[in-house]
Amino acid sequence: MIIDPLDMEYTSDMEKAMHGAHGVGYEVYKRKHNIRMKVEMKREREYRKSRRMIAGLDSKVNVNI
């Protein structure tokens, strides 16, 4: 049995968010591997950037304590 993790129900709010953040709808994201990889790479970059920002803020807070 194969479970498709992309076979899920999605709402209109999720569709709007996908278009707003990545410029593509969920159906395109689901069907096109190259689009999915671009979206996931962008998400990864944004995640890493946010983690670096948090680490920087944490180090500033810890110095001032």
PDB file of C-alpha atoms in Angstrom:
ATOM      1  CA  MET A   1       0.000   0.000   0.000  1.00  0.00           C
ATOM      2  CA  ILE A   2       1.320   3.434  -0.970  1.00  0.00           C
ATOM      3  CA  ILE A   3       0.297   6.506   0.987  1.00  0.00           C
ATOM      4  CA  ASP A   4       0.454   9.752  -0.943  1.00  0.00           C
ATOM      5  CA  PRO A   5       1.266  12.545   1.531  1.00  0.00           C
ATOM      6  CA  LEU A   6       0.040  15.113  -1.000  1.00  0.00           C
ATOM      7  CA  ASP A   7      -3.393  13.481  -1.214  1.00  0.00           C
ATOM      8  CA  MET A   8      -5.127  15.649   1.359  1.00  0.00           C
ATOM      9  CA  GLU A   9      -8.067  17.966   1.641  1.00  0.00           C
ATOM     10  CA  TYR A  10      -7.155  21.623   1.442  1.00  0.00           C
ATOM     11  CA  THR A  11      -9.243  24.675   2.095  1.00  0.00           C
ATOM     12  CA  SER A  12      -9.709  27.877   0.141  1.00  0.00           C
ATOM     13  CA  ASP A  13      -7.665  29.658   2.829  1.00  0.00           C
ATOM     14  CA  MET A  14      -4.798  27.244   2.210  1.00  0.00           C
ATOM     15  CA  GLU A  15      -5.109  27.906  -1.531  1.00  0.00           C
ATOM     16  CA  LYS A  16      -4.997  31.682  -0.974  1.00  0.00           C
ATOM     17  CA  ALA A  17      -1.956  31.342   1.275  1.00  0.00           C
ATOM     18  CA  MET A  18      -0.165  29.178  -1.290  1.00  0.00           C
ATOM     19  CA  HIS A  19      -0.837  31.715  -4.040  1.00  0.00           C
ATOM     20  CA  GLY A  20       0.194  34.615  -1.825  1.00  0.00           C
ATOM     21  CA  ALA A  21       3.425  33.061  -0.606  1.00  0.00           C
ATOM     22  CA  HIS A  22       4.539  31.142  -3.689  1.00  0.00           C
ATOM     23  CA  GLY A  23       2.480  32.316  -6.657  1.00  0.00           C
ATOM     24  CA  VAL A  24       1.071  28.870  -7.428  1.00  0.00           C
ATOM     25  CA  GLY A  25      -2.013  26.948  -6.410  1.00  0.00           C
ATOM     26  CA  TYR A  26      -1.977  23.696  -4.499  1.00  0.00           C
ATOM     27  CA  GLU A  27      -2.982  21.611  -7.529  1.00  0.00           C
ATOM     28  CA  VAL A  28       0.047  22.848  -9.485  1.00  0.00           C
ATOM     29  CA  TYR A  29       2.242  22.305  -6.409  1.00  0.00           C
ATOM     30  CA  LYS A  30       0.872  18.778  -6.082  1.00  0.00           C
ATOM     31  CA  ARG A  31       1.285  17.801  -9.756  1.00  0.00           C
ATOM     32  CA  LYS A  32       4.574  19.431 -10.781  1.00  0.00           C
ATOM     33  CA  HIS A  33       7.691  18.160  -9.088  1.00  0.00           C
ATOM     34  CA  ASN A  34       9.889  21.077 -10.204  1.00  0.00           C
ATOM     35  CA  ILE A  35       7.419  23.613  -8.758  1.00  0.00           C
ATOM     36  CA  ARG A  36       7.178  21.625  -5.522  1.00  0.00           C
ATOM     37  CA  MET A  37      10.979  21.600  -5.218  1.00  0.00           C
ATOM     38  CA  LYS A  38      11.195  25.383  -5.778  1.00  0.00           C
ATOM     39  CA  VAL A  39       8.529  25.986  -3.113  1.00  0.00           C
ATOM     40  CA  GLU A  40      10.204  23.648  -0.627  1.00  0.00           C
ATOM     41  CA  MET A  41      13.648  25.174  -1.241  1.00  0.00           C
ATOM     42  CA  LYS A  42      12.188  28.640  -0.628  1.00  0.00           C
ATOM     43  CA  ARG A  43      10.556  27.392   2.583  1.00  0.00           C
ATOM     44  CA  GLU A  44      13.868  25.906   3.712  1.00  0.00           C
ATOM     45  CA  ARG A  45      15.731  29.181   3.035  1.00  0.00           C
ATOM     46  CA  GLU A  46      13.107  31.164   4.943  1.00  0.00           C
ATOM     47  CA  TYR A  47      13.236  28.695   7.844  1.00  0.00           C
ATOM     48  CA  ARG A  48      17.029  28.886   8.067  1.00  0.00           C
ATOM     49  CA  LYS A  49      16.932  32.688   7.860  1.00  0.00           C
ATOM     50  CA  SER A  50      14.407  32.859  10.709  1.00  0.00           C
ATOM     51  CA  ARG A  51      16.477  30.460  12.845  1.00  0.00           C
ATOM     52  CA  ARG A  52      19.584  32.632  12.335  1.00  0.00           C
ATOM     53  CA  MET A  53      17.600  35.729  13.259  1.00  0.00           C
ATOM     54  CA  ILE A  54      16.272  34.067  16.430  1.00  0.00           C
ATOM     55  CA  ALA A  55      19.760  32.880  17.379  1.00  0.00           C
ATOM     56  CA  GLY A  56      21.065  36.424  16.929  1.00  0.00           C
ATOM     57  CA  LEU A  57      18.311  37.863  19.094  1.00  0.00           C
ATOM     58  CA  ASP A  58      18.881  35.182  21.742  1.00  0.00           C
ATOM     59  CA  SER A  59      22.582  35.994  21.896  1.00  0.00           C
ATOM     60  CA  LYS A  60      21.827  39.723  22.323  1.00  0.00           C
ATOM     61  CA  VAL A  61      19.314  39.034  25.083  1.00  0.00           C
ATOM     62  CA  ASN A  62      21.696  36.693  26.922  1.00  0.00           C
ATOM     63  CA  VAL A  63      24.522  39.257  26.810  1.00  0.00           C
ATOM     64  CA  ASN A  64      22.321  41.913  28.399  1.00  0.00           C
ATOM     65  CA  ILE A  65      21.151  39.723  31.283  1.00  0.00           C
TER      66      ILE A  65
END
